[in-house]
Amino acid sequence: MGLVGIPAPPLFARRVLAVAWPVGAAALTGLAAPVIVAGAFHSFVDKRARLFRVSCLGVGLVWVDVRVLMECWRLSLKHPHGDSPTWEQDHEAVFLGALNRAMILAKRWAGFEVVLDGRMHFGTEGAPLIAFARHAGPGDSLALAWLLGHTAGRMPKIVLAEALRWDPTVDTLLTRMRSYFVPSRSGAGDDRVQGVRALAAGLDSDDVLLLFPEGQNFSPDRRRVLISRLRAAGQELRARHAISLWNTLPPKTRGVVASLEARPDADVMIVGHAGFGRLSSPGEIWAAIPFTDRPFLVQTRTYAAADVPDEPAAIEAWINDEWSAIDDWVTTVEGQS
């Protein structure tokens, strides 16, 4: 089913989670302490020290998350009505700080490092940017948001599954930053594209809309299931396109079209990445830790607004071609056929 099929928690549960989470984090830390000690001793057997690394990283990320929630509480106490002229900017600073701390922890404990393949063009100064990114492997969403925020100097506005509201920090912070939580499939009558359109329309000149057109993380199993579904639905052309892609899922085009129609003045960045896409199960991720010999390699292509198609059919053909190019690049980099 994936995250897209999980509904958001009810409002009452969201409020309870926000209060209970710091207490829960303290309890988790207490439970993790003997695991960390055991992992330290086990590193004499496992030279990659995976148990020690993962447990330390997990505790560190939990407290990054809690710290962000407490920063949100501090801002709420300072401005109970959210009427500060710098309300959104204050939360954006909290977000960027949290991303930086998370990436430092990921590099220290898991050897996770972002490496650029070629020059990264940030788009036209004074114009918003829309980024369509491949979705695959552990941590790609955080890594790409960090890259756009710290390297490109663009504030990410993210489209993400509403199931992530079960994390009270994500729920609180990203709601205040005007991100869009896509309703689950169970949300009857929801126009899941309308929110994407509204988010794109509200972009400031230094923002970037980060959208993952595949809708879910790539895995070989998801690829096979999607091909079967497309064939069963009689969508033979889309099925053939999916068959031609070995490392990506075919992009869902409604959100792409909606965002480009809402902001025809926006430049567009296509973001591909390689190195982690085949790590789709806990066992595969565990075996690869630490990632010191496996950089998170990112390649981008940026198009001026005038060079991007503006008709729905042309946009669909264009994004499909871009995804085929990403797929070919990943195959070349990872040596897969």
Coordinates of C-alpha atoms in Angstrom, one line a residue, residues 36-280:
I36 CA 24.1 1.0 21.8
V37 CA 26.3 -0.7 24.4
A38 CA 25.6 -4.1 22.8
G39 CA 26.4 -2.6 19.4
A40 CA 29.7 -1.3 20.7
F41 CA 30.7 -4.8 21.8
H42 CA 29.4 -6.4 18.7
S43 CA 31.6 -4.1 16.5
F44 CA 34.5 -6.4 17.5
V45 CA 32.7 -9.1 15.5
D46 CA 31.0 -6.9 12.8
K47 CA 33.8 -4.7 11.6
R48 CA 31.3 -2.5 9.9
A49 CA 29.7 -1.8 13.3
R50 CA 26.3 -1.7 11.9
L51 CA 24.3 -2.2 15.1
F52 CA 26.3 0.5 16.8
R53 CA 26.0 2.9 13.9
V54 CA 22.3 2.5 13.3
S55 CA 21.3 2.8 17.0
C56 CA 23.4 5.9 17.5
L57 CA 22.0 7.4 14.3
G58 CA 18.5 6.5 15.3
V59 CA 18.8 8.2 18.7
G60 CA 20.4 11.3 17.2
L61 CA 17.7 11.7 14.6
V62 CA 15.0 11.3 17.2
W63 CA 16.4 14.2 19.2
V64 CA 16.8 16.3 16.1
D65 CA 13.1 15.7 15.6
V66 CA 12.2 16.6 19.2
R67 CA 14.4 19.7 19.1
V68 CA 12.5 21.0 16.0
L69 CA 9.1 20.4 17.8
M70 CA 10.3 22.3 20.8
E71 CA 11.5 25.2 18.5
C72 CA 8.0 25.2 17.1
W73 CA 6.5 25.4 20.6
R74 CA 8.9 28.3 21.4
L75 CA 7.7 30.2 18.4
S76 CA 4.1 29.5 19.3
L77 CA 4.6 30.8 22.8
K78 CA 6.3 34.0 21.4
H79 CA 3.6 34.6 18.9
P80 CA 0.4 32.6 20.0
H81 CA -1.6 33.8 17.0
G82 CA 1.1 33.2 14.4
D83 CA 1.0 36.9 13.5
S84 CA 4.7 37.6 13.5
P85 CA 5.9 39.2 10.3
T86 CA 8.7 36.7 10.2
W87 CA 6.6 33.7 11.3
E88 CA 7.2 31.6 8.1
Q89 CA 10.8 32.7 7.8
D90 CA 11.5 31.7 11.5
H91 CA 10.1 28.2 10.8
E92 CA 12.2 28.0 7.6
A93 CA 15.3 28.7 9.6
V94 CA 14.3 25.9 12.0
F95 CA 13.8 23.6 9.1
L96 CA 17.2 24.3 7.4
G97 CA 19.0 23.9 10.8
A98 CA 17.3 20.5 11.3
L99 CA 18.2 19.3 7.8
N100 CA 21.8 20.3 8.4
R101 CA 22.0 18.5 11.8
A102 CA 20.4 15.4 10.2
M103 CA 22.9 15.3 7.4
I104 CA 25.8 15.7 9.7
L105 CA 24.6 12.8 11.8
A106 CA 24.0 10.7 8.7
K107 CA 27.5 11.3 7.5
R108 CA 29.1 10.7 10.9
W109 CA 27.3 7.5 11.7
A110 CA 26.3 6.0 8.3
G111 CA 28.8 7.5 5.9
F112 CA 26.0 9.1 3.9
E113 CA 27.3 11.9 1.7
V114 CA 25.8 13.9 -1.1
V115 CA 28.0 14.3 -4.2
L116 CA 27.1 16.4 -7.3
D117 CA 27.7 14.9 -10.7
G118 CA 28.4 18.1 -12.7
R119 CA 27.4 21.7 -12.2
M120 CA 24.1 22.5 -10.5
H121 CA 22.3 25.5 -12.0
F122 CA 20.0 27.1 -9.5
G123 CA 17.6 28.8 -12.0
T124 CA 17.0 32.4 -12.9
E125 CA 17.5 34.9 -10.0
G126 CA 14.2 36.3 -8.9
A127 CA 12.2 33.5 -10.5
P128 CA 10.7 30.6 -8.6
L129 CA 11.9 27.1 -9.3
I130 CA 10.0 23.7 -9.6
A131 CA 12.1 20.6 -9.0
F132 CA 10.9 17.2 -10.2
A133 CA 13.0 14.5 -8.5
R134 CA 13.5 10.8 -8.7
H135 CA 12.2 9.0 -5.6
A136 CA 14.3 6.0 -4.5
G137 CA 16.3 4.7 -1.6
P138 CA 16.6 5.7 2.0
G139 CA 16.8 9.3 2.9
D140 CA 16.5 10.8 -0.6
S141 CA 13.7 13.3 0.4
L142 CA 15.8 14.8 3.2
A143 CA 19.0 14.8 1.2
L144 CA 17.4 16.6 -1.8
A145 CA 15.6 19.1 0.5
W146 CA 19.0 19.8 2.2
L147 CA 20.7 20.2 -1.1
L148 CA 18.2 22.6 -2.5
G149 CA 18.1 24.6 0.8
H150 CA 21.8 24.8 1.5
T151 CA 23.5 24.5 -1.9
A152 CA 20.9 26.1 -4.2
G153 CA 19.8 28.7 -1.7
R154 CA 16.2 27.9 -2.4
M155 CA 13.6 27.3 0.3
P156 CA 11.9 23.9 -0.3
K157 CA 8.2 23.7 -0.4
I158 CA 7.4 20.0 -0.3
V159 CA 4.6 17.8 -1.6
L160 CA 4.4 14.8 0.7
A161 CA 2.0 12.0 1.9
E162 CA -0.4 13.0 4.6
A163 CA 0.6 9.8 6.4
L164 CA 3.7 11.7 7.6
R165 CA 1.4 13.8 9.8
W166 CA 1.8 10.9 12.3
D167 CA 5.1 12.5 13.0
P168 CA 4.1 15.5 15.1
T169 CA 7.2 17.5 14.1
V170 CA 6.6 17.0 10.4
D171 CA 3.0 17.9 10.9
T172 CA 3.6 21.1 12.9
L173 CA 6.6 22.4 11.0
L174 CA 5.8 21.7 7.4
T175 CA 2.1 22.8 7.9
R176 CA 3.5 26.2 9.1
M177 CA 5.8 26.3 6.1
R178 CA 2.9 25.9 3.6
S179 CA 3.9 22.4 2.4
Y180 CA 1.2 20.2 0.9
F181 CA 0.1 16.9 2.4
V182 CA -1.4 14.8 -0.3
P183 CA -4.7 13.1 0.9
S184 CA -4.7 9.4 1.0
R185 CA -6.6 7.3 -1.5
S186 CA -9.2 6.8 1.1
G187 CA -10.0 10.5 1.1
A188 CA -13.3 10.5 -0.8
G189 CA -13.8 13.5 -3.0
D190 CA -10.4 15.1 -2.4
D191 CA -8.8 16.8 -5.4
R192 CA -5.3 15.6 -4.8
V193 CA -3.9 17.9 -7.6
Q194 CA -5.6 21.1 -6.4
G195 CA -3.2 21.4 -3.4
V196 CA -0.2 21.0 -5.7
R197 CA -1.6 23.8 -7.9
A198 CA -2.2 26.1 -5.0
L199 CA 1.3 25.4 -3.5
A200 CA 2.9 26.2 -6.9
A201 CA 0.9 29.4 -7.3
G202 CA 2.1 30.6 -3.9
L203 CA 5.8 30.2 -4.6
D204 CA 8.0 33.2 -3.7
S205 CA 10.9 34.2 -5.9
D206 CA 13.4 32.3 -3.8
D207 CA 11.3 29.1 -3.2
V208 CA 11.5 25.7 -4.9
L209 CA 8.6 23.4 -5.1
L210 CA 10.0 19.8 -4.6
L211 CA 7.8 17.2 -6.2
F212 CA 8.4 13.5 -6.6
P213 CA 6.3 12.6 -9.7
E214 CA 6.7 8.8 -9.2
G215 CA 4.5 9.1 -6.0
Q216 CA 6.4 6.4 -4.1
N217 CA 9.9 5.1 -3.6
F218 CA 11.1 2.8 -6.4
S219 CA 11.6 -0.9 -5.8
P220 CA 11.7 -3.8 -8.3
D221 CA 8.5 -5.2 -6.7
R222 CA 6.6 -1.9 -7.1
R223 CA 7.8 -1.7 -10.7
R224 CA 6.4 -5.2 -11.5
V225 CA 3.1 -4.5 -9.7
L226 CA 2.7 -1.2 -11.5
I227 CA 3.3 -2.8 -14.9
S228 CA 0.7 -5.4 -14.2
R229 CA -1.8 -2.8 -13.1
L230 CA -1.3 -0.7 -16.2
R231 CA -1.8 -3.7 -18.4
A232 CA -4.9 -4.8 -16.5
A233 CA -6.3 -1.2 -17.0
G234 CA -5.6 -1.3 -20.7
Q235 CA -3.0 1.4 -20.5
E236 CA -0.6 -0.4 -22.9
L237 CA 1.5 2.7 -23.8
R238 CA 2.2 3.6 -20.2
A239 CA 2.9 -0.1 -19.5
R240 CA 5.5 -0.1 -22.3
H241 CA 7.1 3.0 -20.9
A242 CA 7.3 1.4 -17.4
I243 CA 8.9 -1.7 -18.9
S244 CA 11.5 0.5 -20.5
L245 CA 12.5 1.9 -17.2
W246 CA 14.7 -0.3 -15.0
N247 CA 15.5 2.1 -12.2
T248 CA 12.5 4.4 -11.9
L249 CA 8.8 4.3 -12.0
P250 CA 7.0 6.2 -14.8
P251 CA 6.1 9.7 -13.5
K252 CA 2.5 10.6 -12.7
T253 CA 1.8 13.6 -14.8
R254 CA -1.2 15.3 -13.3
G255 CA 0.8 17.0 -10.5
V256 CA 3.5 17.9 -13.0
V257 CA 1.0 19.5 -15.4
A258 CA -0.8 21.3 -12.5
S259 CA 2.3 22.9 -11.1
L260 CA 3.6 24.1 -14.5
E261 CA 0.2 25.5 -15.4
A262 CA 0.0 27.3 -12.1
R263 CA 3.5 28.8 -12.5
P264 CA 4.4 29.2 -16.2
D265 CA 7.1 31.7 -15.0
A266 CA 9.0 29.1 -13.0
D267 CA 12.2 27.5 -14.1
V268 CA 12.3 23.7 -13.9
M269 CA 15.0 21.5 -12.4
I270 CA 15.1 17.7 -13.1
V271 CA 16.8 15.9 -10.3
G272 CA 18.2 12.4 -10.7
H273 CA 20.3 10.5 -8.2
A274 CA 22.1 7.2 -8.1
G275 CA 23.8 4.9 -5.6
F276 CA 20.8 4.1 -3.3
G277 CA 17.9 3.3 -5.5
R278 CA 18.4 -0.5 -5.2
L279 CA 18.4 -0.4 -1.4
S280 CA 14.6 -1.0 -1.1

